[in-house]
Amino acid sequence: MRGERDLFHVGVCDDEVGVRNELQRYFLQLSVTTNYSFDVHYFPSGEMLLQHYKAMQGEYAYHLLILDVEMTGISGLETARQIRSLPDRDVQIMFLTSYPEYMMESFDVQTFQYLLKPVTYELFKKKTLKLCSYIISSLNRFFTIKVEDGQIVLRKPEIIAMVKIKHSLAQNKLKVITATQEYIINGTLQEYSDKLGSLFLMIHRSIIVNLEHVRRFTATSVVMSNDEEYPVGRSQSKAIKDVYAQYVLEELQGRG
C-alpha cells in the first residue's frame, strides 16, 4: 500500500505541442512510480502564462515552472524576468533549451535547473525529484498539510488564516483559508501555531491570522486581504496591535 502523497502545482510553457505532450507523459509516469502527484497546467506561450499570473491577482499557485528558452513571442528568459518582478520569488524555475550557452543568462532569474533538449525521462526524473525534495525541505516558506486524499504543499504566504471549526461533530478540525481554496485538516491551533512561525498570530482562541494578509483593524476585529473579518480577543487587542505595528515597522526598514 502506498503512503501519503505530496501534491505539487506545475506550469509548463513551451510552444511545441510535442514537447508539452512528452512532459505530460513524464509527469504521469513520475506520479505512478513515486509518492508525488502533479497538477500541471500547460501554456503554448510566455504571454499566456503571464496572462494567467495576472488573472491570479497576486496569488501565485505554482511550485515549479518549466519554461522553454526560445519560443514564438517573448522568450522563456523574459517570461521568467517578468514573473520574478511581480514578484514571485518562491516559484522554482527550470528552463528547457537546446543551447547550453543560455545557462549564463538565466542566473538573474534564480533558475533551479536546466533540462537540455531532447529531454530523456531519466534526466527529467532526476531533476524533478531533486526539486520536489528541495521544496519539501524548505520549511521556512513551505508548509505541508494533510487532507483526506493525501498531502498538499502550500507556501506559507498563501495562508490567510486558520480557523477552528465549531461543531460538535468536528472535534479538532481546522479550516485553512487561502485566497483561492479552503482545506479542512485535523489538529489544534496551538499545534499549528508552533509550526507556522512568527508571522502567524493567534488573535482569538479559535483563530490564527497571517500578518502579511492583515489590511486593517477595527475596534473589535481584524480585516484580512480576502475581506474576511475576524474577532480579536478583548484582552489581547492592544498586544496584537503592538505586534502588528512592530511587523510593519520591520517590513518598512527591510525595504529601506
mmCIF file of C-alpha atoms in Angstrom:
data_model
loop_
_atom_site.group_PDB
_atom_site.id
_atom_site.type_symbol
_atom_site.label_atom_id
_atom_site.label_comp_id
_atom_site.label_asym_id
_atom_site.label_seq_id
_atom_site.Cartn_x
_atom_site.Cartn_y
_atom_site.Cartn_z
ATOM 1 C CA MET A 1 0.000 0.000 0.000
ATOM 2 C CA ARG A 2 1.374 3.404 -0.950
ATOM 3 C CA GLY A 3 1.885 6.156 1.592
ATOM 4 C CA GLU A 4 0.539 9.668 1.625
ATOM 5 C CA ARG A 5 1.136 11.752 -1.487
ATOM 6 C CA ASP A 6 2.520 15.267 -1.811
ATOM 7 C CA LEU A 7 0.824 17.411 -4.453
ATOM 8 C CA PHE A 8 2.834 19.912 -6.499
ATOM 9 C CA HIS A 9 1.386 22.568 -8.814
ATOM 10 C CA VAL A 10 3.361 22.949 -12.040
ATOM 11 C CA GLY A 11 3.224 25.296 -15.022
ATOM 12 C CA VAL A 12 4.790 24.160 -18.319
ATOM 13 C CA CYS A 13 5.358 26.776 -21.030
ATOM 14 C CA ASP A 14 6.563 25.578 -24.438
ATOM 15 C CA ASP A 15 5.328 26.451 -27.934
ATOM 16 C CA GLU A 16 5.943 22.902 -29.237
ATOM 17 C CA VAL A 17 2.949 20.569 -28.861
ATOM 18 C CA GLY A 18 5.252 17.552 -28.983
ATOM 19 C CA VAL A 19 7.296 18.760 -26.005
ATOM 20 C CA ARG A 20 4.163 19.513 -23.975
ATOM 21 C CA ASN A 21 2.781 16.040 -24.715
ATOM 22 C CA GLU A 22 6.103 14.435 -23.804
ATOM 23 C CA LEU A 23 6.244 16.229 -20.459
ATOM 24 C CA GLN A 24 2.630 15.260 -19.804
ATOM 25 C CA ARG A 25 3.649 11.587 -20.164
ATOM 26 C CA TYR A 26 6.703 12.136 -17.959
ATOM 27 C CA PHE A 27 4.704 13.722 -15.137
ATOM 28 C CA LEU A 28 2.125 10.924 -15.308
ATOM 29 C CA GLN A 29 4.860 8.279 -15.167
ATOM 30 C CA LEU A 30 6.553 10.028 -12.238
ATOM 31 C CA SER A 31 3.291 10.232 -10.285
ATOM 32 C CA VAL A 32 2.710 6.486 -10.829
ATOM 33 C CA THR A 33 6.180 5.474 -9.587
ATOM 34 C CA THR A 34 6.573 7.914 -6.650
ATOM 35 C CA ASN A 35 4.520 9.336 -3.778
ATOM 36 C CA TYR A 36 4.280 12.687 -5.573
ATOM 37 C CA SER A 37 1.251 13.962 -7.502
ATOM 38 C CA PHE A 38 1.397 16.765 -10.056
ATOM 39 C CA ASP A 39 -1.304 19.226 -11.053
ATOM 40 C CA VAL A 40 0.156 20.503 -14.340
ATOM 41 C CA HIS A 41 -1.074 23.433 -16.446
ATOM 42 C CA TYR A 42 0.282 23.778 -19.987
ATOM 43 C CA PHE A 43 0.823 27.080 -21.829
ATOM 44 C CA PRO A 44 1.872 27.498 -25.505
ATOM 45 C CA SER A 45 3.472 30.929 -24.956
ATOM 46 C CA GLY A 46 5.037 33.170 -22.338
ATOM 47 C CA GLU A 47 2.293 35.726 -22.961
ATOM 48 C CA MET A 48 -0.416 33.225 -21.972
ATOM 49 C CA LEU A 49 1.435 32.220 -18.814
ATOM 50 C CA LEU A 50 1.818 35.875 -17.805
ATOM 51 C CA GLN A 51 -1.857 36.465 -18.559
ATOM 52 C CA HIS A 52 -2.682 33.612 -16.174
ATOM 53 C CA TYR A 53 -0.460 35.151 -13.494
ATOM 54 C CA LYS A 54 -2.251 38.484 -13.840
ATOM 55 C CA ALA A 55 -5.635 36.769 -13.569
ATOM 56 C CA MET A 56 -4.493 35.224 -10.283
ATOM 57 C CA GLN A 57 -4.204 38.775 -8.835
ATOM 58 C CA GLY A 58 -1.139 38.182 -6.713
ATOM 59 C CA GLU A 59 -1.947 34.626 -5.585
ATOM 60 C CA TYR A 60 0.740 32.500 -7.208
ATOM 61 C CA ALA A 61 -0.206 28.855 -7.254
ATOM 62 C CA TYR A 62 2.870 27.169 -8.776
ATOM 63 C CA HIS A 63 5.686 25.380 -7.016
ATOM 64 C CA LEU A 64 7.527 24.802 -10.305
ATOM 65 C CA LEU A 65 7.647 26.419 -13.743
ATOM 66 C CA ILE A 66 9.251 24.699 -16.731
ATOM 67 C CA LEU A 67 9.950 27.321 -19.412
ATOM 68 C CA ASP A 68 11.230 26.851 -22.956
ATOM 69 C CA VAL A 69 14.016 29.388 -23.544
ATOM 70 C CA GLU A 70 13.237 30.030 -27.214
ATOM 71 C CA MET A 71 9.558 30.495 -28.079
ATOM 72 C CA THR A 72 7.478 32.404 -30.570
ATOM 73 C CA GLY A 73 6.757 35.756 -28.933
ATOM 74 C CA ILE A 74 8.596 36.565 -25.719
ATOM 75 C CA SER A 75 11.349 34.187 -24.658
ATOM 76 C CA GLY A 76 11.363 31.979 -21.599
ATOM 77 C CA LEU A 77 14.064 34.184 -20.081
ATOM 78 C CA GLU A 78 11.938 37.313 -20.469
ATOM 79 C CA THR A 79 8.879 35.458 -19.138
ATOM 80 C CA ALA A 80 10.881 34.456 -16.064
ATOM 81 C CA ARG A 81 12.124 38.025 -15.539
ATOM 82 C CA GLN A 82 8.557 39.353 -15.584
ATOM 83 C CA ILE A 83 7.383 36.664 -13.160
ATOM 84 C CA ARG A 84 10.214 37.478 -10.756
ATOM 85 C CA SER A 85 9.368 41.193 -10.971
ATOM 86 C CA LEU A 86 5.703 40.626 -9.984
ATOM 87 C CA PRO A 87 7.316 39.492 -7.625
ATOM 88 C CA ASP A 88 7.080 35.720 -7.357
ATOM 89 C CA ARG A 89 10.364 34.761 -5.728
ATOM 90 C CA ASP A 90 9.219 31.409 -4.359
ATOM 91 C CA VAL A 91 8.385 29.541 -7.558
ATOM 92 C CA GLN A 92 11.229 27.322 -8.746
ATOM 93 C CA ILE A 93 12.150 27.637 -12.428
ATOM 94 C CA MET A 94 13.606 25.038 -14.795
ATOM 95 C CA PHE A 95 14.482 26.013 -18.361
ATOM 96 C CA LEU A 96 14.129 23.833 -21.432
ATOM 97 C CA THR A 97 16.707 24.567 -24.115
ATOM 98 C CA SER A 98 18.754 23.090 -26.929
ATOM 99 C CA TYR A 99 21.540 25.606 -26.263
ATOM 100 C CA PRO A 100 23.623 25.275 -23.066
ATOM 101 C CA GLU A 101 25.076 28.780 -23.574
ATOM 102 C CA TYR A 102 21.786 30.254 -22.321
ATOM 103 C CA MET A 103 22.593 28.974 -18.828
ATOM 104 C CA MET A 104 24.739 32.027 -18.015
ATOM 105 C CA GLU A 105 21.899 34.408 -18.913
ATOM 106 C CA SER A 106 19.475 32.749 -16.507
ATOM 107 C CA PHE A 107 21.318 33.434 -13.251
ATOM 108 C CA ASP A 108 19.476 36.708 -12.644
ATOM 109 C CA VAL A 109 16.081 34.961 -12.591
ATOM 110 C CA GLN A 110 17.071 32.401 -9.931
ATOM 111 C CA THR A 111 16.933 29.276 -12.076
ATOM 112 C CA PHE A 112 16.831 25.987 -10.205
ATOM 113 C CA GLN A 113 17.772 23.618 -13.035
ATOM 114 C CA TYR A 114 18.209 23.227 -16.786
ATOM 115 C CA LEU A 115 16.754 20.490 -18.990
ATOM 116 C CA LEU A 116 18.633 20.133 -22.288
ATOM 117 C CA LYS A 117 16.560 19.022 -25.278
ATOM 118 C CA PRO A 118 15.841 16.346 -26.239
ATOM 119 C CA VAL A 119 14.804 15.608 -22.631
ATOM 120 C CA THR A 120 15.113 11.991 -21.553
ATOM 121 C CA TYR A 121 12.798 10.634 -18.880
ATOM 122 C CA GLU A 122 15.727 9.709 -16.630
ATOM 123 C CA LEU A 123 17.082 13.278 -16.658
ATOM 124 C CA PHE A 124 13.589 14.707 -16.122
ATOM 125 C CA LYS A 125 13.002 12.328 -13.206
ATOM 126 C CA LYS A 126 16.350 13.091 -11.568
ATOM 127 C CA LYS A 127 15.937 16.876 -11.716
ATOM 128 C CA THR A 128 12.245 16.931 -10.782
ATOM 129 C CA LEU A 129 12.708 14.654 -7.771
ATOM 130 C CA LYS A 130 15.592 16.830 -6.602
ATOM 131 C CA LEU A 131 13.352 19.861 -6.856
ATOM 132 C CA CYS A 132 10.460 18.194 -5.002
ATOM 133 C CA SER A 133 12.803 17.275 -2.152
ATOM 134 C CA TYR A 134 14.084 20.850 -2.047
ATOM 135 C CA ILE A 135 10.573 22.297 -1.799
ATOM 136 C CA ILE A 136 9.533 19.923 0.978
ATOM 137 C CA SER A 137 12.714 20.677 2.947
ATOM 138 C CA SER A 138 12.249 24.451 2.601
ATOM 139 C CA LEU A 139 10.299 24.713 5.837
ATOM 140 C CA ASN A 140 10.619 28.474 6.128
ATOM 141 C CA ARG A 141 8.486 29.161 3.068
ATOM 142 C CA PHE A 142 6.546 25.948 2.502
ATOM 143 C CA PHE A 143 4.076 24.129 4.693
ATOM 144 C CA THR A 144 2.590 20.656 4.277
ATOM 145 C CA ILE A 145 -0.983 19.924 5.373
ATOM 146 C CA LYS A 146 -2.736 16.556 5.468
ATOM 147 C CA VAL A 147 -6.127 16.373 3.806
ATOM 148 C CA GLU A 148 -8.410 13.391 3.205
ATOM 149 C CA ASP A 149 -6.793 12.235 -0.039
ATOM 150 C CA GLY A 150 -3.150 12.944 0.786
ATOM 151 C CA GLN A 151 -0.908 15.915 1.469
ATOM 152 C CA ILE A 152 -0.779 19.390 -0.057
ATOM 153 C CA VAL A 153 2.295 21.615 -0.071
ATOM 154 C CA LEU A 154 1.340 25.273 0.493
ATOM 155 C CA ARG A 155 3.508 28.334 0.591
ATOM 156 C CA LYS A 156 3.157 29.949 3.978
ATOM 157 C CA PRO A 157 2.485 33.368 2.381
ATOM 158 C CA GLU A 158 -0.573 31.821 0.672
ATOM 159 C CA ILE A 159 -2.242 31.105 4.010
ATOM 160 C CA ILE A 160 -4.543 33.923 5.126
ATOM 161 C CA ALA A 161 -5.943 32.368 8.285
ATOM 162 C CA MET A 162 -6.525 29.148 10.173
ATOM 163 C CA VAL A 163 -9.855 28.848 11.978
ATOM 164 C CA LYS A 164 -11.144 26.273 14.450
ATOM 165 C CA ILE A 165 -14.390 24.679 13.257
ATOM 166 C CA LYS A 166 -17.021 24.990 15.967
ATOM 167 C CA HIS A 167 -19.268 21.972 15.627
ATOM 168 C CA SER A 168 -19.993 19.072 17.955
ATOM 169 C CA LEU A 169 -19.238 16.601 15.146
ATOM 170 C CA ALA A 170 -15.982 18.299 14.142
ATOM 171 C CA GLN A 171 -13.653 17.775 17.077
ATOM 172 C CA ASN A 172 -10.121 19.072 16.458
ATOM 173 C CA LYS A 173 -10.978 20.179 12.921
ATOM 174 C CA LEU A 174 -9.426 23.312 11.433
ATOM 175 C CA LYS A 175 -10.124 25.283 8.265
ATOM 176 C CA VAL A 176 -7.056 26.540 6.379
ATOM 177 C CA ILE A 177 -8.006 29.564 4.264
ATOM 178 C CA THR A 178 -6.127 30.852 1.206
ATOM 179 C CA ALA A 179 -7.323 33.329 -1.422
ATOM 180 C CA THR A 180 -8.353 30.537 -3.783
ATOM 181 C CA GLN A 181 -9.019 27.457 -1.625
ATOM 182 C CA GLU A 182 -10.172 26.250 1.780
ATOM 183 C CA TYR A 183 -8.890 22.995 3.299
ATOM 184 C CA ILE A 184 -10.196 21.011 6.279
ATOM 185 C CA ILE A 185 -7.489 19.402 8.394
ATOM 186 C CA ASN A 186 -7.150 17.688 11.769
ATOM 187 C CA GLY A 187 -5.286 19.238 14.673
ATOM 188 C CA THR A 188 -5.271 22.057 17.197
ATOM 189 C CA LEU A 189 -4.484 25.719 16.666
ATOM 190 C CA GLN A 190 -1.679 25.584 19.213
ATOM 191 C CA GLU A 191 -0.028 22.714 17.351
ATOM 192 C CA TYR A 192 -0.057 24.627 14.059
ATOM 193 C CA SER A 193 0.852 27.948 15.644
ATOM 194 C CA ASP A 194 4.155 26.424 16.696
ATOM 195 C CA LYS A 195 4.809 25.102 13.159
ATOM 196 C CA LEU A 196 3.852 28.240 11.213
ATOM 197 C CA GLY A 197 6.228 30.661 12.908
ATOM 198 C CA SER A 198 6.313 34.296 13.957
ATOM 199 C CA LEU A 199 4.308 35.799 11.071
ATOM 200 C CA PHE A 200 1.247 33.898 12.258
ATOM 201 C CA LEU A 201 -0.556 35.314 15.252
ATOM 202 C CA MET A 202 -3.338 33.862 17.404
ATOM 203 C CA ILE A 203 -5.804 36.763 17.679
ATOM 204 C CA HIS A 204 -8.555 34.733 19.317
ATOM 205 C CA ARG A 205 -8.742 31.306 20.926
ATOM 206 C CA SER A 206 -10.196 29.936 17.663
ATOM 207 C CA ILE A 207 -8.294 31.972 15.020
ATOM 208 C CA ILE A 208 -4.737 32.360 13.714
ATOM 209 C CA VAL A 209 -4.030 35.014 11.059
ATOM 210 C CA ASN A 210 -1.074 35.682 8.787
ATOM 211 C CA LEU A 211 0.260 39.196 9.458
ATOM 212 C CA GLU A 212 1.153 39.523 5.772
ATOM 213 C CA HIS A 213 -2.569 39.454 4.937
ATOM 214 C CA VAL A 214 -3.813 41.902 7.597
ATOM 215 C CA ARG A 215 -5.281 45.005 5.970
ATOM 216 C CA ARG A 216 -6.774 46.957 8.901
ATOM 217 C CA PHE A 217 -8.102 46.772 12.436
ATOM 218 C CA THR A 218 -11.491 47.844 13.751
ATOM 219 C CA ALA A 219 -12.311 48.316 17.425
ATOM 220 C CA THR A 220 -13.101 44.604 17.838
ATOM 221 C CA SER A 221 -11.816 42.815 14.748
ATOM 222 C CA VAL A 222 -9.195 42.491 12.054
ATOM 223 C CA VAL A 223 -9.908 42.686 8.300
ATOM 224 C CA MET A 224 -7.848 40.430 6.028
ATOM 225 C CA SER A 225 -6.799 40.616 2.363
ATOM 226 C CA ASN A 226 -9.795 38.473 1.315
ATOM 227 C CA ASP A 227 -12.132 40.966 3.098
ATOM 228 C CA GLU A 228 -12.947 38.429 5.802
ATOM 229 C CA GLU A 229 -13.313 39.966 9.262
ATOM 230 C CA TYR A 230 -12.227 38.034 12.338
ATOM 231 C CA PRO A 231 -12.845 38.930 16.006
ATOM 232 C CA VAL A 232 -9.910 39.918 18.185
ATOM 233 C CA GLY A 233 -9.844 38.639 21.763
ATOM 234 C CA ARG A 234 -10.783 41.577 24.004
ATOM 235 C CA SER A 235 -7.970 41.055 26.484
ATOM 236 C CA GLN A 236 -5.403 40.638 23.670
ATOM 237 C CA SER A 237 -6.371 43.592 21.472
ATOM 238 C CA LYS A 238 -3.585 46.000 22.467
ATOM 239 C CA ALA A 239 -0.873 43.331 22.428
ATOM 240 C CA ILE A 240 -1.955 42.135 18.976
ATOM 241 C CA LYS A 241 -1.923 45.659 17.535
ATOM 242 C CA ASP A 242 1.526 46.218 19.047
ATOM 243 C CA VAL A 243 2.851 43.028 17.400
ATOM 244 C CA TYR A 244 1.380 44.083 14.055
ATOM 245 C CA ALA A 245 2.855 47.584 14.352
ATOM 246 C CA GLN A 246 6.278 46.046 15.008
ATOM 247 C CA TYR A 247 5.870 43.769 11.967
ATOM 248 C CA VAL A 248 5.008 46.763 9.724
ATOM 249 C CA LEU A 249 7.992 48.731 11.056
ATOM 250 C CA GLU A 250 10.368 45.847 10.340
ATOM 251 C CA GLU A 251 8.939 45.492 6.821
ATOM 252 C CA LEU A 252 9.480 49.172 6.108
ATOM 253 C CA GLN A 253 13.040 49.059 7.446
ATOM 254 C CA GLY A 254 13.713 45.963 5.361
ATOM 255 C CA ARG A 255 12.670 47.802 2.198
ATOM 256 C CA GLY A 256 14.637 50.900 3.016
#
